[in-house]
Coordinates of C-alpha atoms in Angstrom, one line a residue:
Chain E
M1 CA 7.7 -27.0 18.1
D2 CA 4.1 -28.0 18.5
F3 CA 3.0 -25.6 21.2
P4 CA 3.5 -21.9 21.7
P5 CA 6.5 -21.2 24.0
D6 CA 6.6 -18.6 26.8
E7 CA 8.7 -15.5 26.4
V8 CA 11.8 -17.0 28.1
R9 CA 11.8 -20.1 25.9
F10 CA 11.0 -17.9 22.8
A11 CA 14.0 -15.7 23.6
A12 CA 16.2 -18.8 23.9
M13 CA 15.0 -20.0 20.5
L14 CA 15.9 -16.7 18.9
A15 CA 19.2 -16.7 20.6
E16 CA 20.0 -20.1 19.2
S17 CA 19.6 -18.6 15.8
G18 CA 22.0 -15.8 16.7
M19 CA 19.3 -13.1 17.4
R20 CA 19.6 -11.3 20.8
V21 CA 16.2 -9.8 21.5
P22 CA 15.6 -7.5 24.5
P23 CA 12.7 -8.7 26.7
E24 CA 10.6 -5.7 25.9
Q25 CA 10.7 -6.6 22.2
L26 CA 9.6 -10.2 22.7
P27 CA 5.7 -10.1 23.0
S28 CA 5.0 -9.0 19.4
P29 CA 7.2 -11.5 17.5
L30 CA 5.9 -14.2 19.9
E31 CA 2.4 -13.4 18.8
G32 CA 3.6 -13.7 15.2
Y33 CA 5.3 -17.0 16.0
C34 CA 2.0 -18.4 17.4
H35 CA 0.3 -17.4 14.1
M36 CA 3.1 -19.0 12.1
L37 CA 2.8 -22.3 14.0
R38 CA -0.9 -22.3 13.0
L39 CA 0.1 -21.8 9.3
I40 CA 2.7 -24.6 9.5
A41 CA 0.0 -26.9 10.9
A42 CA -2.3 -25.8 8.0
L43 CA 0.2 -27.3 5.5
G44 CA -0.9 -30.6 7.0
A45 CA 0.7 -34.1 6.7
P46 CA 3.6 -34.6 4.3
A47 CA 2.7 -34.1 0.7
T48 CA 2.7 -36.8 -1.9
F49 CA 5.9 -38.3 -3.3
E50 CA 5.1 -36.7 -6.7
A51 CA 5.3 -33.3 -5.0
E52 CA 9.0 -33.5 -4.3
P53 CA 10.5 -30.0 -5.1
A54 CA 11.9 -30.1 -8.6
L55 CA 15.2 -28.6 -9.6
T56 CA 13.4 -26.0 -11.7
F57 CA 11.4 -22.9 -11.0
T58 CA 9.6 -22.9 -14.2
P59 CA 6.0 -22.3 -13.0
D60 CA 4.4 -25.0 -15.0
R61 CA 6.9 -27.6 -13.8
R62 CA 8.0 -26.5 -10.4
Chain F
M1 CA -0.2 18.5 -18.5
D2 CA -3.9 18.4 -17.8
P3 CA -5.3 15.8 -17.9
V4 CA -2.4 13.5 -17.2
P5 CA -1.7 11.4 -20.3
T6 CA -1.3 7.7 -20.3
I7 CA 2.0 6.2 -21.7
A8 CA 0.2 5.3 -24.9
E9 CA -1.3 8.8 -25.3
A10 CA 2.1 10.5 -24.6
A11 CA 3.8 8.1 -27.0
R12 CA 1.4 9.1 -29.8
G13 CA 2.0 12.8 -29.0
I14 CA 5.8 12.3 -29.0
A15 CA 5.8 10.3 -32.2
S16 CA 3.7 13.0 -34.0
R17 CA 6.0 15.7 -32.4
R18 CA 3.0 17.4 -30.8
L19 CA 4.5 16.6 -27.3
S20 CA 8.0 17.3 -26.2
P21 CA 9.7 14.8 -23.9
V22 CA 11.4 17.8 -22.1
E23 CA 8.0 19.5 -21.6
L24 CA 6.4 16.3 -20.4
T25 CA 9.3 15.7 -18.0
R26 CA 9.1 19.2 -16.7
A27 CA 5.4 18.8 -16.1
C28 CA 6.0 15.7 -14.1
L29 CA 8.7 17.4 -12.0
D30 CA 6.3 20.3 -11.4
R31 CA 3.6 17.9 -10.3
I32 CA 6.1 16.1 -8.0
A33 CA 7.1 19.4 -6.4
R34 CA 3.4 20.4 -5.9
I35 CA 1.8 17.1 -4.9
D36 CA 4.5 14.9 -3.4
P37 CA 5.1 16.8 -0.2
S38 CA 1.8 15.5 1.0
L39 CA 1.9 12.1 -0.8
H40 CA 5.5 11.0 0.0
S41 CA 5.8 8.6 -2.9
F42 CA 9.3 9.6 -4.0
L43 CA 12.4 8.8 -1.9
L44 CA 14.7 10.6 -4.4
V45 CA 13.9 12.8 -7.4
S46 CA 16.7 12.6 -10.0
E47 CA 15.8 16.0 -11.6
E48 CA 19.1 16.5 -13.4
R49 CA 19.2 13.0 -14.7
A50 CA 15.6 13.2 -15.8
L51 CA 16.1 16.4 -17.8
A52 CA 19.3 15.0 -19.3
D53 CA 17.4 11.8 -20.4
A54 CA 14.5 13.9 -21.8
R55 CA 16.8 16.2 -23.8
A56 CA 18.7 13.2 -25.2
A57 CA 15.4 11.6 -26.1
E58 CA 14.1 14.7 -27.7
A59 CA 17.2 15.2 -29.8
R60 CA 17.2 11.5 -30.8
I61 CA 13.5 11.6 -31.8
M62 CA 13.9 14.8 -33.8
R63 CA 16.8 13.2 -35.6
D64 CA 15.7 9.6 -36.1
G65 CA 12.2 9.3 -34.8
P66 CA 11.3 7.4 -31.5
R67 CA 12.9 4.1 -30.6
G68 CA 9.5 2.9 -29.6
P69 CA 6.5 3.9 -27.4
L70 CA 8.7 4.4 -24.3
D71 CA 11.1 6.9 -25.9
G72 CA 10.9 10.1 -23.8
I73 CA 8.4 8.7 -21.3
P74 CA 9.0 9.6 -17.6
I75 CA 9.0 6.7 -15.2
A76 CA 10.2 5.8 -11.7
H77 CA 11.7 2.7 -10.2
K78 CA 10.8 1.1 -6.9
D79 CA 13.8 1.6 -4.6
L80 CA 14.6 -2.0 -4.7
F81 CA 15.9 -1.7 -8.3
D82 CA 19.6 -0.9 -8.6
T83 CA 20.3 2.3 -10.4
A84 CA 23.9 3.1 -11.3
G85 CA 25.2 6.1 -9.5
I86 CA 21.8 6.7 -7.9
R87 CA 21.1 5.7 -4.3
T88 CA 19.1 2.4 -3.8
T89 CA 18.0 1.8 -0.3
G90 CA 15.3 -0.8 -0.1
H91 CA 13.6 1.9 1.9
S92 CA 15.9 0.8 4.8
R93 CA 18.3 2.6 7.1
L94 CA 20.7 -0.3 6.4
L95 CA 21.2 0.8 2.9
A96 CA 20.8 4.5 3.3
D97 CA 24.1 5.2 1.7
N98 CA 24.1 2.4 -0.9
V99 CA 25.0 3.7 -4.4
P100 CA 25.1 0.8 -6.9
A101 CA 27.7 0.7 -9.7
R102 CA 25.3 -1.0 -12.2
D103 CA 21.7 -0.8 -13.2
A104 CA 19.4 -3.7 -12.5
A105 CA 18.7 -5.6 -15.8
V106 CA 15.2 -4.2 -16.0
V107 CA 16.4 -0.6 -15.3
A108 CA 18.9 -1.0 -18.2
R109 CA 16.2 -2.5 -20.5
L110 CA 13.8 0.4 -19.8
A111 CA 16.6 3.0 -20.2
E112 CA 17.5 1.4 -23.6
A113 CA 13.9 1.8 -24.6
G114 CA 14.3 5.5 -24.1
T115 CA 12.6 6.1 -20.7
V116 CA 13.3 9.2 -18.6
L117 CA 14.3 8.4 -15.0
L118 CA 12.4 10.7 -12.7
G119 CA 13.7 9.0 -9.5
K120 CA 13.3 6.3 -7.0
V121 CA 10.0 5.7 -5.2
A122 CA 9.1 4.4 -1.8
A123 CA 8.5 0.8 -0.7
H124 CA 7.8 -1.2 2.3
E125 CA 11.2 -1.9 3.9
F126 CA 12.9 -4.6 1.9
A127 CA 9.5 -5.3 0.5
M128 CA 8.1 -6.8 3.7
G129 CA 8.2 -4.0 6.3
G130 CA 4.5 -3.0 6.2
H131 CA 3.4 0.6 6.7
S132 CA 6.2 1.5 9.1
F133 CA 6.6 4.8 11.0
D134 CA 10.2 4.3 12.2
L135 CA 12.1 4.4 8.9
P136 CA 14.3 7.3 7.7
W137 CA 11.7 8.2 5.1
P138 CA 7.9 8.2 5.4
Q139 CA 5.5 5.7 3.8
P140 CA 3.4 7.0 0.9
N141 CA -0.2 8.1 1.5
N142 CA -3.0 6.9 -0.7
P143 CA -3.8 9.6 -3.2
W144 CA -7.5 8.9 -2.9
D145 CA -7.4 9.7 0.8
L146 CA -4.2 10.8 2.4
E147 CA -5.2 9.2 5.7
R148 CA -5.3 5.7 4.1
T149 CA -2.6 3.2 3.3
T150 CA -1.6 2.3 -0.3
A151 CA -0.8 -1.3 0.8
G152 CA 2.6 -2.5 -0.3
S153 CA 5.2 -3.2 -0.9
S154 CA 5.3 -1.3 -4.3
S155 CA 3.6 1.5 -2.5
G156 CA 5.4 4.5 -4.0
T157 CA 4.9 3.3 -7.6
A158 CA 1.2 2.9 -7.1
A159 CA 0.8 6.2 -5.3
A160 CA 2.9 8.1 -7.9
V161 CA 1.1 6.6 -10.9
A162 CA -2.4 7.2 -9.4
A163 CA -1.5 10.8 -8.6
G164 CA -0.2 11.4 -12.1
L165 CA 3.4 12.2 -10.9
V166 CA 4.8 9.6 -13.3
L167 CA 3.3 7.8 -16.2
G168 CA 4.4 4.3 -15.1
G169 CA 7.0 2.5 -13.0
T170 CA 8.3 -0.8 -11.7
G171 CA 7.2 -3.0 -8.9
T172 CA 8.1 -6.3 -7.3
E173 CA 5.8 -8.9 -6.0
T174 CA 6.6 -11.8 -3.6
A175 CA 3.2 -12.3 -2.0
G176 CA 1.1 -9.5 -3.4
S177 CA 3.2 -6.4 -3.7
I178 CA 2.1 -5.4 -7.2
N179 CA -1.5 -6.5 -7.1
G180 CA -2.2 -5.1 -3.6
P181 CA -1.1 -1.5 -4.0
A182 CA -2.4 -1.4 -7.6
A183 CA -5.9 -2.4 -6.2
L184 CA -5.9 0.1 -3.3
C185 CA -4.7 3.0 -5.6
G186 CA -7.0 2.2 -8.5
I187 CA -4.2 1.6 -11.1
T188 CA -3.3 -1.4 -13.2
G189 CA -0.5 -3.7 -11.9
L190 CA 0.7 -6.8 -13.7
K191 CA 2.7 -9.5 -12.0
P192 CA 4.2 -11.5 -14.9
T193 CA 4.8 -15.2 -14.9
Y194 CA 7.7 -16.3 -12.6
G195 CA 10.8 -16.0 -14.8
R196 CA 9.3 -13.7 -17.4
V197 CA 11.2 -10.6 -16.1
S198 CA 14.7 -10.7 -14.7
R199 CA 15.4 -10.0 -11.0
T200 CA 19.1 -9.3 -11.5
G201 CA 20.0 -6.2 -9.6
I202 CA 16.8 -6.1 -7.6
L203 CA 17.1 -6.5 -3.8
P204 CA 15.8 -10.0 -3.1
L205 CA 13.2 -11.0 -0.5
A206 CA 12.5 -14.7 -1.3
F207 CA 14.3 -16.3 -4.2
T208 CA 11.6 -18.7 -5.3
L209 CA 8.8 -16.2 -5.1
D210 CA 10.2 -12.8 -6.2
H211 CA 8.8 -11.3 -9.4
A212 CA 9.2 -7.9 -11.1
G213 CA 6.5 -6.3 -13.2
P214 CA 5.0 -3.1 -14.5
M215 CA 2.6 -0.7 -12.9
A216 CA 0.7 2.0 -14.8
W217 CA -2.7 3.6 -15.2
T218 CA -3.9 1.3 -17.9
A219 CA -3.4 -2.3 -19.1
E220 CA -2.2 -0.9 -22.5
D221 CA 0.5 1.0 -20.6
C222 CA 1.5 -2.2 -18.7
A223 CA 1.7 -4.0 -22.0
I224 CA 4.1 -1.3 -23.3
L225 CA 6.3 -1.5 -20.2
L226 CA 6.3 -5.3 -20.1
Q227 CA 7.4 -5.4 -23.7
A228 CA 10.6 -3.7 -22.7
M229 CA 11.0 -5.5 -19.3
A230 CA 10.5 -9.1 -20.4
G231 CA 13.1 -11.5 -21.8
H232 CA 15.7 -14.0 -20.9
D233 CA 18.6 -12.9 -18.7
T234 CA 21.5 -15.4 -18.2
S235 CA 22.4 -13.8 -14.9
D236 CA 19.0 -14.6 -13.2
P237 CA 19.0 -18.4 -12.6
A238 CA 15.2 -18.4 -12.7
S239 CA 14.9 -16.4 -15.9
S240 CA 12.8 -18.2 -18.5
C241 CA 13.8 -18.8 -22.2
E242 CA 10.2 -18.6 -23.2
P243 CA 9.9 -16.3 -26.3
V244 CA 8.4 -12.9 -25.6
P245 CA 5.3 -12.3 -27.7
D246 CA 3.9 -8.9 -28.8
F247 CA 1.9 -8.0 -25.8
G248 CA 0.0 -5.3 -27.7
V249 CA -1.2 -7.2 -30.7
D250 CA -4.3 -8.7 -29.1
L251 CA -5.3 -5.8 -26.9
D252 CA -8.3 -4.9 -29.0
R253 CA -9.6 -8.4 -29.6
G254 CA -12.2 -8.2 -26.8
V255 CA -13.1 -11.1 -24.6
R256 CA -15.5 -13.0 -26.9
G257 CA -14.7 -16.7 -26.7
L258 CA -12.6 -16.5 -23.5
R259 CA -13.4 -19.2 -20.9
V260 CA -13.5 -17.5 -17.5
E261 CA -14.0 -19.1 -14.0
V262 CA -14.5 -17.2 -10.8
V263 CA -13.1 -18.6 -7.5
R264 CA -15.9 -17.1 -5.3
H265 CA -15.0 -19.0 -2.2
F266 CA -11.7 -17.1 -2.0
F267 CA -13.3 -13.7 -1.6
E268 CA -16.8 -14.7 -0.2
A269 CA -15.8 -17.3 2.5
D270 CA -12.0 -17.7 2.9
N271 CA -11.3 -14.0 3.2
P272 CA -14.7 -12.2 2.8
A273 CA -14.4 -9.1 0.8
S274 CA -16.3 -5.8 1.1
E275 CA -19.6 -5.4 -0.6
A276 CA -18.2 -3.0 -3.2
T277 CA -15.4 -5.4 -4.0
R278 CA -17.8 -8.3 -4.5
M279 CA -20.3 -6.2 -6.5
G280 CA -17.5 -4.9 -8.7
I281 CA -16.5 -8.5 -9.5
E282 CA -20.0 -9.6 -10.1
D283 CA -20.6 -6.6 -12.5
A284 CA -17.3 -7.5 -14.3
L285 CA -18.4 -11.1 -14.7
A286 CA -21.8 -9.9 -16.1
W287 CA -19.8 -7.8 -18.6
F288 CA -17.6 -10.7 -19.6
A289 CA -20.8 -12.8 -20.2
R290 CA -22.4 -10.0 -22.2
E291 CA -19.3 -9.6 -24.4
G292 CA -19.3 -13.3 -25.3
A293 CA -17.0 -14.9 -22.7
E294 CA -18.1 -18.2 -21.1
V295 CA -18.3 -17.6 -17.3
R296 CA -18.4 -20.4 -14.7
E297 CA -17.4 -21.0 -11.1
V298 CA -14.6 -23.2 -9.8
R299 CA -13.4 -24.4 -6.4
L300 CA -9.7 -24.7 -5.5
S301 CA -8.0 -25.5 -2.2
P302 CA -8.8 -23.2 0.6
L303 CA -7.1 -19.8 0.3
E304 CA -5.5 -20.4 3.7
T305 CA -3.5 -23.3 2.2
Y306 CA -2.1 -21.1 -0.5
S307 CA -1.4 -18.3 2.0
A308 CA 0.2 -20.5 4.6
C309 CA 2.4 -22.1 2.0
T310 CA 3.5 -18.7 0.6
F311 CA 4.4 -17.2 4.0
V312 CA 6.3 -20.2 5.3
V313 CA 8.4 -20.2 2.1
L314 CA 8.8 -16.5 2.1
L315 CA 9.8 -16.1 5.7
A316 CA 12.4 -18.9 5.5
E317 CA 14.0 -17.5 2.4
A318 CA 13.9 -13.9 3.6
Y319 CA 15.6 -15.0 6.8
A320 CA 18.3 -16.8 4.8
I321 CA 19.0 -13.5 3.0
H322 CA 18.8 -11.2 6.0
E323 CA 20.4 -13.4 8.7
P324 CA 23.8 -11.6 8.7
W325 CA 22.1 -8.2 9.4
L326 CA 19.4 -9.6 11.7
T327 CA 22.1 -11.0 14.0
T328 CA 24.5 -8.0 13.8
R329 CA 22.6 -4.8 12.9
R330 CA 19.2 -5.7 14.2
E331 CA 18.3 -2.3 15.6
E332 CA 18.8 -0.6 12.3
Y333 CA 15.7 -2.3 10.8
G334 CA 12.3 -1.0 11.3
E335 CA 10.3 -2.9 13.9
I336 CA 7.8 -4.5 11.5
F337 CA 10.4 -5.9 9.1
R338 CA 12.6 -7.0 12.0
D339 CA 9.9 -8.9 13.9
R340 CA 8.5 -10.5 10.7
A341 CA 11.8 -11.6 9.3
S342 CA 13.1 -13.0 12.6
L343 CA 10.4 -15.6 12.5
G344 CA 12.0 -17.2 9.5
G345 CA 14.9 -18.2 11.7
L346 CA 12.6 -20.4 13.7
I347 CA 11.2 -22.4 10.7
R348 CA 12.5 -26.0 10.8
A349 CA 13.9 -27.5 7.6
R350 CA 11.1 -30.1 7.5
D351 CA 8.5 -27.3 7.5
Y352 CA 10.2 -25.4 4.7
V353 CA 10.5 -28.5 2.6
Q354 CA 6.9 -29.5 3.3
A355 CA 5.9 -26.0 2.1
L356 CA 7.8 -26.5 -1.1
R357 CA 6.2 -29.9 -1.6
R358 CA 2.7 -28.4 -0.9
R359 CA 3.5 -25.6 -3.4
R360 CA 4.1 -28.2 -6.1
E361 CA 0.7 -29.8 -5.4
L362 CA -0.9 -26.3 -5.5
C363 CA 0.9 -25.6 -8.8
L364 CA -0.5 -28.8 -10.2
E365 CA -4.0 -28.0 -8.9
M366 CA -3.8 -24.5 -10.6
A367 CA -2.5 -26.0 -13.8
G368 CA -5.3 -28.6 -13.8
A369 CA -8.0 -26.0 -13.1
M370 CA -6.7 -23.8 -16.0
A371 CA -6.0 -26.6 -18.5
N372 CA -9.1 -25.6 -20.6
L373 CA -9.5 -22.1 -19.3
H374 CA -8.2 -18.6 -20.1
L375 CA -8.8 -16.7 -16.9
L376 CA -9.5 -17.2 -13.2
V377 CA -11.2 -14.3 -11.4
N378 CA -10.5 -13.4 -7.8
A379 CA -10.4 -10.3 -5.7
S380 CA -7.1 -8.4 -5.5
Q381 CA -7.7 -7.1 -2.0
A382 CA -10.5 -7.7 0.5
G383 CA -11.7 -4.2 0.4
E384 CA -11.1 -0.5 0.2
A385 CA -7.8 1.0 1.6
P386 CA -7.8 1.0 5.4
P387 CA -6.5 3.8 7.6
S388 CA -2.7 4.0 7.7
T389 CA -2.6 3.9 11.5
G390 CA -3.6 0.9 13.6
L391 CA -2.7 -1.7 10.9
S392 CA -1.9 -5.2 12.4
K393 CA 1.7 -6.3 12.1
W394 CA 0.4 -9.8 11.6
S395 CA -2.5 -9.1 9.2
F396 CA -1.2 -11.5 6.6
F397 CA -1.3 -14.3 9.2
E398 CA -4.7 -13.3 10.5
R399 CA -6.5 -13.4 7.2
P400 CA -5.3 -15.4 4.1
A401 CA -3.9 -13.1 1.4
L402 CA -6.0 -13.1 -1.8
T403 CA -2.9 -12.5 -3.9
T404 CA -1.1 -15.7 -2.8
P405 CA -2.5 -18.2 -5.3
S406 CA -0.9 -16.3 -8.2
A407 CA 2.3 -15.3 -6.3
L408 CA 2.9 -18.8 -4.9
T409 CA 2.4 -20.7 -8.2
G410 CA 4.1 -18.1 -10.4
F411 CA 1.0 -17.8 -12.6
P412 CA 0.6 -14.3 -14.0
S413 CA -2.0 -11.9 -12.7
V414 CA -3.3 -8.4 -13.1
S415 CA -5.2 -6.1 -10.8
V416 CA -8.0 -4.1 -12.5
C417 CA -10.0 -1.3 -10.9
T418 CA -13.7 -2.3 -10.9
G419 CA -15.2 0.8 -9.3
F420 CA -15.3 2.7 -6.1
G421 CA -16.6 1.7 -2.7
A422 CA -16.8 3.3 0.8
G423 CA -15.3 6.7 0.9
A424 CA -15.0 6.8 -2.9
L425 CA -12.0 4.5 -2.6
P426 CA -11.1 2.1 -5.5
V427 CA -11.8 -1.6 -5.4
A428 CA -10.4 -4.2 -7.8
M429 CA -10.6 -7.6 -9.3
Q430 CA -7.6 -9.9 -10.0
L431 CA -7.4 -11.9 -13.2
I432 CA -5.0 -14.9 -13.4
A433 CA -3.9 -16.6 -16.6
R434 CA -1.8 -19.7 -17.5
P435 CA 2.0 -19.3 -17.4
F436 CA 3.3 -17.0 -20.0
H437 CA -0.2 -15.9 -21.1
E438 CA 0.2 -12.3 -20.0
A439 CA -1.2 -11.2 -23.3
T440 CA -4.6 -12.7 -22.3
L441 CA -4.6 -10.8 -19.1
L442 CA -3.8 -7.6 -20.9
R443 CA -6.4 -8.2 -23.6
A444 CA -9.2 -8.8 -21.0
A445 CA -8.1 -5.8 -18.8
H446 CA -7.9 -3.5 -21.7
G447 CA -11.3 -4.5 -23.0
Y448 CA -12.8 -4.0 -19.6
K449 CA -11.2 -0.6 -19.3
R450 CA -12.4 0.6 -22.7
A451 CA -16.0 -0.4 -21.8
H452 CA -16.0 1.5 -18.6
P453 CA -15.3 5.2 -19.1
W454 CA -15.4 6.0 -15.4
R455 CA -12.1 4.2 -15.3
D456 CA -10.5 7.4 -16.5
K457 CA -11.3 9.1 -13.2
R458 CA -8.2 10.2 -11.3
P459 CA -7.9 10.9 -7.5
P460 CA -9.1 14.5 -6.7
M461 CA -5.5 15.6 -5.8
A462 CA -4.3 14.6 -9.3
R463 CA -6.9 16.5 -11.2

């Protein structure tokens, strides 16, 4: 999703994930969703091959 | 009990038999009864259990001497930590009647050390619900100004410690939930290295980001608590086998010879901090230099990259945990948690994986920056505590969070009060160390505290 959806489309996306959200509850999470798309964009192009997630959570190796 | 003792002071009193654990516990219970009706830091006061713990400790100490510095010390647990036979809610309606059968690993370790369980303290709902007004229990107020927020999510622990209702307690941090409330309440909060402290029996928020750690008035007290909390736990898959050092042995070494670098762009440009916050950090850096530390400046990736990466991972993992309830018991959540967590269901797999890969790059960046360094200096929060009303639900999206570099990478950090700003509210700096070097954080924080006697000042309501 590269553009912010309108409320109808946003409700459909939530419904596809199993979340039934009444229309009056949609504006606020939609605002948050637009913020989140900006954050995802800030992560940029795919990271380097060396940055593949490791099967460890040890902080100096993960 | 006036003034309120630190854990170290109380431990010395108990060991020399000048202070009775039962009297200390009664004093805490009296303070809770007097102060907490306006503070709202406790969700549940376990008075009978506390007095039973205190009597057992007192009898044990009179017979055999104390087990250690936590024997007979009253503490409280964030209500995300399972306590056998005592309600554990996550500060949520969904778990309002949840009574665990077993203690969380950390709760058991602290009980074994002889602590007295005063009760369960408030949190943001499931550690992500913000300062909500639609939950079964109120959010804590900031003891420095009851109209202000404590930040969260370890809000109850921070408020209760600052107000002197309890000598120390537990917190959890996924993106800033120990450092943030510690900063706004003027206490010391230590987020250990990822894996240093077991999360078994703690309600999870995000598997690869969740930490548990100590919160107390001083760094010395955090060292005492961490000593009991840390250590390998086979039932936590992320638990580290790294040996646990003596966190108290270097406390009095001072900061001479430490190499310190400040990440000014984090709190001057990326998320500009208040004047008092910046001045507090500059004064602390000048103190480090006077005491013989080598102080320089470093640049890292923009704070927004750390923050974006943290919240994409956090929301995706939180959704994975909460999906069953978000799809079937949605209206039982508070609005803030529900709206925030729902977004995780819309994160695509490629974006989550990209965030994990970016995290690995940022871990490497942090490790490289700290290869020949003891401490990074940052702000813990951008300023003094804001009013509790009118807070933005999306504040962590609108301004990058200063706590995320440490939370995301798993490097340990500590929040240290550096003075008081507008409205006589506390401000703080954040120190970050290399993985498993919590002792260095505690050494620096303890040295700074000892050099600044104003640090003993408690909130007016606690005096």
